[in-house]
Short mmCIF file of C-alpha atoms in Angstrom, two decimals:
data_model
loop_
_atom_site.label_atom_id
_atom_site.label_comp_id
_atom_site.label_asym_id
_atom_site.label_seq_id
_atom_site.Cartn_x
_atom_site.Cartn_y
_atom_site.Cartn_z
CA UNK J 1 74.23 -4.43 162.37
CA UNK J 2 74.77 -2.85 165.86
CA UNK J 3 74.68 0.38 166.01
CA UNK J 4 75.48 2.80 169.08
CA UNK J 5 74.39 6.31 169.36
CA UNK J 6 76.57 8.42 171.16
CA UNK J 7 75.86 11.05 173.63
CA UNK J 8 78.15 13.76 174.47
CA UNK J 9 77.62 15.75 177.65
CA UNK J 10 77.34 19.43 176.86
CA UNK J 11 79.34 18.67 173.63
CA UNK J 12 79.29 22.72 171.93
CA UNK J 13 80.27 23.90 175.64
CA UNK J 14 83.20 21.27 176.22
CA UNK J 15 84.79 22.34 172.88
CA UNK J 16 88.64 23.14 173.18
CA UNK J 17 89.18 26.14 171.22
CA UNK J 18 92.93 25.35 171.04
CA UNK J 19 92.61 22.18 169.08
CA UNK J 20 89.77 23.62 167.16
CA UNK J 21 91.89 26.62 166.06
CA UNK J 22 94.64 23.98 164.99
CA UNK J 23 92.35 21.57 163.01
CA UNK J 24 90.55 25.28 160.91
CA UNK J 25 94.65 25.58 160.70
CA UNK J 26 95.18 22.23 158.42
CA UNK J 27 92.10 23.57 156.29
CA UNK J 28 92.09 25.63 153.09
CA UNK J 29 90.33 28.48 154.72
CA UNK J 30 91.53 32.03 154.15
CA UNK J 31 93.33 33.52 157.13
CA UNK J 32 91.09 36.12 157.60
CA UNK J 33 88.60 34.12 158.21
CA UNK J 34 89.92 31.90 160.90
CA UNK J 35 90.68 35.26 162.44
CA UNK J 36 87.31 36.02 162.21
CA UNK J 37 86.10 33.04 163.81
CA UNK J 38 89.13 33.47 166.59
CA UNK J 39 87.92 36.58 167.05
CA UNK J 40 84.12 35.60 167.50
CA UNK J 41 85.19 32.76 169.94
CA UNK J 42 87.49 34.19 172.12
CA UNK J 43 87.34 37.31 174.67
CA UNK J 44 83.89 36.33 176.20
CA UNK J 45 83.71 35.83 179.59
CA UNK J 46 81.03 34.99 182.03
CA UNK J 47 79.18 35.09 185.46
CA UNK J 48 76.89 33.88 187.67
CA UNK J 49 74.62 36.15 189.42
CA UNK J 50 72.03 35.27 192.49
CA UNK J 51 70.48 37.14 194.54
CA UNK J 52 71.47 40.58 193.33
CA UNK J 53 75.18 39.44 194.05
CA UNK J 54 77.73 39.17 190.90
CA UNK J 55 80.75 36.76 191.01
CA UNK J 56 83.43 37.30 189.44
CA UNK J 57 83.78 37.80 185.59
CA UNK J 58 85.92 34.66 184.11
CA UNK J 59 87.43 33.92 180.19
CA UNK J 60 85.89 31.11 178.49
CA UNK J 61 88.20 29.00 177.32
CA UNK J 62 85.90 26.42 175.77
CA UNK J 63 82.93 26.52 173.92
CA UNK J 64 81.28 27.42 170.34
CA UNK J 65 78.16 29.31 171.15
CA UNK J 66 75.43 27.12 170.60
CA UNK J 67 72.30 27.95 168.57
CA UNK J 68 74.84 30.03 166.69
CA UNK J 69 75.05 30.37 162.67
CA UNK J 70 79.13 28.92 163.16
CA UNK J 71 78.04 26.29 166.37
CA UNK J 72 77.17 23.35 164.20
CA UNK J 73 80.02 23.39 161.92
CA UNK J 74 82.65 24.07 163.71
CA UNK J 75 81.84 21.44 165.80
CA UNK J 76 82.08 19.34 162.52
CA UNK J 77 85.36 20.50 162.03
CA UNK J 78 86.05 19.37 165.60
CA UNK J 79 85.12 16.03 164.59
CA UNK J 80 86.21 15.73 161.13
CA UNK J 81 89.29 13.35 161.65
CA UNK J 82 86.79 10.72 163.79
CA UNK J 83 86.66 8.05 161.55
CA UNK J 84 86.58 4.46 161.74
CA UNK J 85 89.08 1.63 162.04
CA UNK J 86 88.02 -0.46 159.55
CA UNK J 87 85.93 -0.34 155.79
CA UNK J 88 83.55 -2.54 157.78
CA UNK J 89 82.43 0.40 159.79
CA UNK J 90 80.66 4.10 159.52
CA UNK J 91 81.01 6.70 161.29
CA UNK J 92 77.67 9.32 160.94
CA UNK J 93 77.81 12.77 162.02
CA UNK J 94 75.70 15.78 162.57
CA UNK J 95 76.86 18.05 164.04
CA UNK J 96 77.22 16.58 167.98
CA UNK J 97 74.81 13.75 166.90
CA UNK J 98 77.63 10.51 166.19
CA UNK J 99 76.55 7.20 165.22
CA UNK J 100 78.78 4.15 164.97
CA UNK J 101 77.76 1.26 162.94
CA UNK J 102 79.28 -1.77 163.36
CA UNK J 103 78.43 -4.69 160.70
CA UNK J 104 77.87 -8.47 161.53
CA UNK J 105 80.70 -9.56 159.76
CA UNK J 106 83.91 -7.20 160.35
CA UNK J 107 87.10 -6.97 160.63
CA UNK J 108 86.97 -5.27 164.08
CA UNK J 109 84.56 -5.84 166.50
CA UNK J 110 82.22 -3.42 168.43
CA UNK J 111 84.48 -3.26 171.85
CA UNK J 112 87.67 -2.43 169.96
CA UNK J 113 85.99 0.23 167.38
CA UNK J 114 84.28 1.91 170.79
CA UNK J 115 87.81 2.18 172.83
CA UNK J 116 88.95 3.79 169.31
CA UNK J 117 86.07 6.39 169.48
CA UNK J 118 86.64 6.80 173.63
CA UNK J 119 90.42 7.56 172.64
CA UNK J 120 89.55 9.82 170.28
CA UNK J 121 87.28 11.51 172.69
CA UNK J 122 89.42 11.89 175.48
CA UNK J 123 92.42 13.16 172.94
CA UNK J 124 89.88 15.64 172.11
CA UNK J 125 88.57 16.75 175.28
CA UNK J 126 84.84 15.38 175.36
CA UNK J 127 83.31 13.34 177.46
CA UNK J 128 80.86 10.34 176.27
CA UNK J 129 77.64 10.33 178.81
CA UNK J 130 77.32 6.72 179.11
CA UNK J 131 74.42 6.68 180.78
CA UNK J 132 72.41 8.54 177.42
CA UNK J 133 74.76 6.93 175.17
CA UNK J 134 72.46 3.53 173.92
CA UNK J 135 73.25 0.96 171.45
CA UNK J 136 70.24 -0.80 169.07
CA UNK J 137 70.85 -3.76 166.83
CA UNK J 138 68.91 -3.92 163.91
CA UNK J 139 68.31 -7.33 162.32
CA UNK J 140 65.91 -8.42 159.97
CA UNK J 141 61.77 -8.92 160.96
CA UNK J 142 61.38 -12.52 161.59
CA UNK J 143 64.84 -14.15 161.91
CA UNK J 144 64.57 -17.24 163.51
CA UNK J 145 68.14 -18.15 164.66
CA UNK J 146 68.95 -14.72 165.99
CA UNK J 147 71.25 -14.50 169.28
CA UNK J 148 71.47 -11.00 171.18
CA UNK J 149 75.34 -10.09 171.17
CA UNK J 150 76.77 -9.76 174.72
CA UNK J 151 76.27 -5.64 175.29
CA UNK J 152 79.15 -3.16 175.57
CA UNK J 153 80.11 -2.30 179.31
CA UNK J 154 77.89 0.52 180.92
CA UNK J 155 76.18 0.83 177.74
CA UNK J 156 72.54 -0.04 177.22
CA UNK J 157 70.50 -1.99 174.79
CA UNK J 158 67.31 -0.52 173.53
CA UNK J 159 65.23 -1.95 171.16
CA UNK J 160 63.69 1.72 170.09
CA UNK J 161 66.13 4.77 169.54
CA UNK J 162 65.34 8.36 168.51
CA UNK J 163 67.42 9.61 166.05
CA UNK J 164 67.29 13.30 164.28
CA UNK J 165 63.58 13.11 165.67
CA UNK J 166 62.27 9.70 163.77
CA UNK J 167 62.12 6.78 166.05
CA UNK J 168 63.61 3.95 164.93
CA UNK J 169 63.36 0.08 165.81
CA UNK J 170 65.80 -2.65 165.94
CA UNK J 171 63.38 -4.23 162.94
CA UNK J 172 62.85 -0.82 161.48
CA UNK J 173 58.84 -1.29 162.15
CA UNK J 174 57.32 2.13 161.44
CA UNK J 175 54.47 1.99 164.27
CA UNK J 176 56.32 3.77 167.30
CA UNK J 177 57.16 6.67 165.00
CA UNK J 178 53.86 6.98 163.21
CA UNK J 179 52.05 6.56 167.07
CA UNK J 180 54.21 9.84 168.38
CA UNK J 181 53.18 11.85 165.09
CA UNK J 182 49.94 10.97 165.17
CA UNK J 183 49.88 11.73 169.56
CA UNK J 184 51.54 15.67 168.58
CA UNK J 185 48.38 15.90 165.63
CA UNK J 186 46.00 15.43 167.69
CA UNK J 187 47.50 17.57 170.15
CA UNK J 188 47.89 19.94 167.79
CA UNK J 189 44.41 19.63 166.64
CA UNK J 190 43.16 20.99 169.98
CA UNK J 191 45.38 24.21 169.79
CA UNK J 192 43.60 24.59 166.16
CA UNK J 193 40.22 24.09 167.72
CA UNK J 194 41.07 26.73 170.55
CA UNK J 195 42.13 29.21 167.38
CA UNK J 196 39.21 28.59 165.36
CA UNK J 197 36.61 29.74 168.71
CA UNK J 198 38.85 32.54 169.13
CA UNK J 199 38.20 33.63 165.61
CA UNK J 200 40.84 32.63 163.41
CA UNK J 201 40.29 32.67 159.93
CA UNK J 202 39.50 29.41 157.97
CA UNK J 203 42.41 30.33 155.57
CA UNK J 204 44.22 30.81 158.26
CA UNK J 205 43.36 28.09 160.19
CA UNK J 206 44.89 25.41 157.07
CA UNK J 207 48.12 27.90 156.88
CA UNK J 208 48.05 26.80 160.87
CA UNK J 209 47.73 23.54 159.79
CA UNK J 210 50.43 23.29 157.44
CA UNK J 211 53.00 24.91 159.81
CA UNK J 212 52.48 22.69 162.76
CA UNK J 213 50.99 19.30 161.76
CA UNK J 214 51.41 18.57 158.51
CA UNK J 215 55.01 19.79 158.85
CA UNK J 216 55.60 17.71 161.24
CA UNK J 217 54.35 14.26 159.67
CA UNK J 218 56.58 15.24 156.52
CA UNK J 219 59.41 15.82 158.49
CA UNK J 220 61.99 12.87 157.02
CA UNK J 221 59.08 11.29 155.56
CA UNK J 222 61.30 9.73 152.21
CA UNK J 223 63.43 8.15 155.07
CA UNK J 224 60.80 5.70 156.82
CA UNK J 225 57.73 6.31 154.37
CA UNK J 226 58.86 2.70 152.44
CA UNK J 227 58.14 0.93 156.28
CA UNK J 228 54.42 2.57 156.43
CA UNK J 229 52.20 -0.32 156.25
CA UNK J 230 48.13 0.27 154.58
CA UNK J 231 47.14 0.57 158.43
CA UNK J 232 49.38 3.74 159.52
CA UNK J 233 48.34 5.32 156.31
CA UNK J 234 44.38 5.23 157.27
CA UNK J 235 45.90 6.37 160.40
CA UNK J 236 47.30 9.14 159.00
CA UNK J 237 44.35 9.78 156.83
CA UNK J 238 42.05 9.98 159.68
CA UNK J 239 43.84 13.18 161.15
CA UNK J 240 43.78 14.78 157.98
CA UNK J 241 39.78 14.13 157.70
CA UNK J 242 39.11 14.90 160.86
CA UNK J 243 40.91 18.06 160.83
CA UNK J 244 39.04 19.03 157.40
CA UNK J 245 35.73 17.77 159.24
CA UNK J 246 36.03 20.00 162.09
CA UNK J 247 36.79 23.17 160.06
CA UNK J 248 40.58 23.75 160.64
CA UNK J 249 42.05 23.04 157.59
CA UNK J 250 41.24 22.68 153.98
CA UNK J 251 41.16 19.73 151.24
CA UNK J 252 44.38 17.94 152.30
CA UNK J 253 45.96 15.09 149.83
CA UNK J 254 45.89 11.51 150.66
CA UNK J 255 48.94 10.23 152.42
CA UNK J 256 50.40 8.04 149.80
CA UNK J 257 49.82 11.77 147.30
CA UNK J 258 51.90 13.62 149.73
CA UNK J 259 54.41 10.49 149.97
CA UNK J 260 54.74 10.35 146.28
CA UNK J 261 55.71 14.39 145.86
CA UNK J 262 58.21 14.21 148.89
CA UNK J 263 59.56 11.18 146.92
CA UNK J 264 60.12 12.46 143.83
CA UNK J 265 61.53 15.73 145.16
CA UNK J 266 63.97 14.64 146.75
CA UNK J 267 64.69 12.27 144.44
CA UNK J 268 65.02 14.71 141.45
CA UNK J 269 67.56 17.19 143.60
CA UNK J 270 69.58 14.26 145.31
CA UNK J 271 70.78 13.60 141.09
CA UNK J 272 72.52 16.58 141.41
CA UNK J 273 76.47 15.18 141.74
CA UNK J 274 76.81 18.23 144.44
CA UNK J 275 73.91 16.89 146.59
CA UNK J 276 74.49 15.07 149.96
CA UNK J 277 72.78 11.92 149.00
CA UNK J 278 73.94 11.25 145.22
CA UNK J 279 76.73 8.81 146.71
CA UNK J 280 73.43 6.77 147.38
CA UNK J 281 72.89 6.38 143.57
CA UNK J 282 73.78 3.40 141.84
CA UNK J 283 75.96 3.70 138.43
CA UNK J 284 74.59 4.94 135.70
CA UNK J 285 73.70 2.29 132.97
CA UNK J 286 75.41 1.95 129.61
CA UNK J 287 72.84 2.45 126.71
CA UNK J 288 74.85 0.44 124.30
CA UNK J 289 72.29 -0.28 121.99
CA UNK J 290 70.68 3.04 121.43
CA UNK J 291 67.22 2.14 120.75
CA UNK J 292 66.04 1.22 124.19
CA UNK J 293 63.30 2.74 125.63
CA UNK J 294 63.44 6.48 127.96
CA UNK J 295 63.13 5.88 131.66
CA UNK J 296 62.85 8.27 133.94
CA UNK J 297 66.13 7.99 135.32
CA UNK J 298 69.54 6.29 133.89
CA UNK J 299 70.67 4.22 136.74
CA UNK J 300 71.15 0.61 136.39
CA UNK J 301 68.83 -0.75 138.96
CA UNK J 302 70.37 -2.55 142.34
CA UNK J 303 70.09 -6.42 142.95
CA UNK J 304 67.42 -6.33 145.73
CA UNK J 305 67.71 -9.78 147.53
CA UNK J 306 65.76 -8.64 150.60
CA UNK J 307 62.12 -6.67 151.37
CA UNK J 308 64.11 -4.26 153.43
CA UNK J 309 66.43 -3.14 150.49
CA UNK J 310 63.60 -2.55 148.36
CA UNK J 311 61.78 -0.90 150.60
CA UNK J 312 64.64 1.95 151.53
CA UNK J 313 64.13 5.36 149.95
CA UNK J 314 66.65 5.53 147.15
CA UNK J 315 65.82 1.81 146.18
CA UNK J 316 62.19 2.82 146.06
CA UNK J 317 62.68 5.61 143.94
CA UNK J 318 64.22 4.17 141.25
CA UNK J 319 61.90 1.35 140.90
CA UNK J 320 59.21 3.92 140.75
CA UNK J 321 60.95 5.69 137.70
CA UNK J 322 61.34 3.16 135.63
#
């Protein structure tokens, strides 16, 4: 599967408000509040000062205010008729984060799928920074009769990528992103120590603790917690003794505890037919016979044919609730 992660340079300041205004035009949105949002985007202007002197003011013509409440989805309306050429292919979005996936076996390959995605960028008005813009292609652990594919011009081949802030690997080996967690604890773990001589509170120490570590090694943790091997979760383990050990936090559950509840909570919401994920659920299974017995979900279980499959959250989840 190769997969290329594109990079847009300034991406929510490069925004044409014209063809945004036409695309919130095609949808079923009230007019009022398009106007709204016309309104909230246009009439700004802007200017540089430097030492004490003031250019002139200028309109802004582009741009959706980033770190705004509208920012992120209106730059998913931007993008919402990217899509791909082919069934063979996804296109993943969020928000200015795009990620084309191109499979082994296709219909179109990877060069003609990327000029479709440059077209559509320069239709659009945004420019692809090829020199952020990286492609990774994953492939399975210990193939033997694997051959790199010849890369896409200007556009380089990593074997690690960071994506939505979990690192991922062209094997999808968990140990780079469980060795930058475990770098920020410990990190962390000093700022906690410097609180605790200052005074802080044990209570408030753990709350602390919660808020900036163990948030942090939670973050995503249903997405690559089936690729954690028995070493990573000592590993992770070992922070969360040594952090009880040295006074900054309290009793803190074992990793595969804290695995388990992130599991099956996101597992029990993701059911839910409105939920983002419940396209990831496999058909629901025909009780035909009536007498067989409860499980703790009623979806017919996939064929899993590799370690990989089984190992991926949704997968994992329902073998768990059998």
């Amino acid at each position: 599967m190769r997969c290329i992660l594109i990079d847009y340079s300034k991406a929510f300041d490069t925004i044409n408000h014209e063809i945004l205004f036409a695309t919130l035009r095609m949808l079923t949105i009230p007019q009022l509040i398009i106007q709204w949002i016309m309104n909230f985007l246009t009439g700004r202007t802007q200017a540089v000062i430097t030492e004490g002197t003031t250019s002139n003011w200028l309109p802004i013509s582009r741009n959706i205010v980033q770190g705004s409440g509208l920012g992120s989805m209106l730059f998913v309306v931007y993008a919402m008729d990217l899509k791909p050429t082919s069934e063979h292919k996804r296109i993943i979005k969020y928000a200015d984060d795009t990620t084309l996936l191109v499979a082994e076996k296709s219909s179109v390959d990877v060069t003609t799928e990327f000029g479709h995605l440059k077209l559509w960028s320069r239709h659009n008005k945004v420019t692809i920074n090829k020199d952020k813009t990286v492609e990774i292609i994953f492939r399975r652990p210990k193939s033997r009769h694997f051959l790199t594919p010849e890369p896409l011009p200007c556009i380089n081949q990593v074997d690690e990528v960071k994506l939505l802030g979990v690192y991922l690997t062209n094997t999808f080996a968990s140990t780079a992103h469980v060795n930058h967690l475990l770098t920020i604890g410990n990190q962390r773990l000093f700022l906690l120590s410097q609180l605790k001589n200052r005074g802080l509170a044990h209570d408030s120490l753990h709350i602390v603790y919660q808020a900036i570590i163990q948030s942090k090694l939670t973050y995503a943790l249903p997405a690559f917690a089936g690729q954690l091997t028995a070493m990573d979760i000592t590993r992770f383990d070992a922070l969360a003794r040594k952090a009880k050990c040295r006074g900054l936090a309290k009793t803190i559950p074992s990793m595969l505890e804290i695995i388990e509840d992130h599991d099956e909570s996101l597992f029990k919401r993701m059911q839910d037919s409105s939920h983002c994920l419940h396209h990831l659920l496999p058909p629901i299974r025909p009780n035909t016979l009536g007498r067989l017995r409860s499980r703790g979900h009623p979806y017919t279980l996939p064929q899993m044919n590799f370690k990989q499959h089984k190992l991926s959250f949704p997968t994992r989840c329902l073998c768990n609730h059998m």
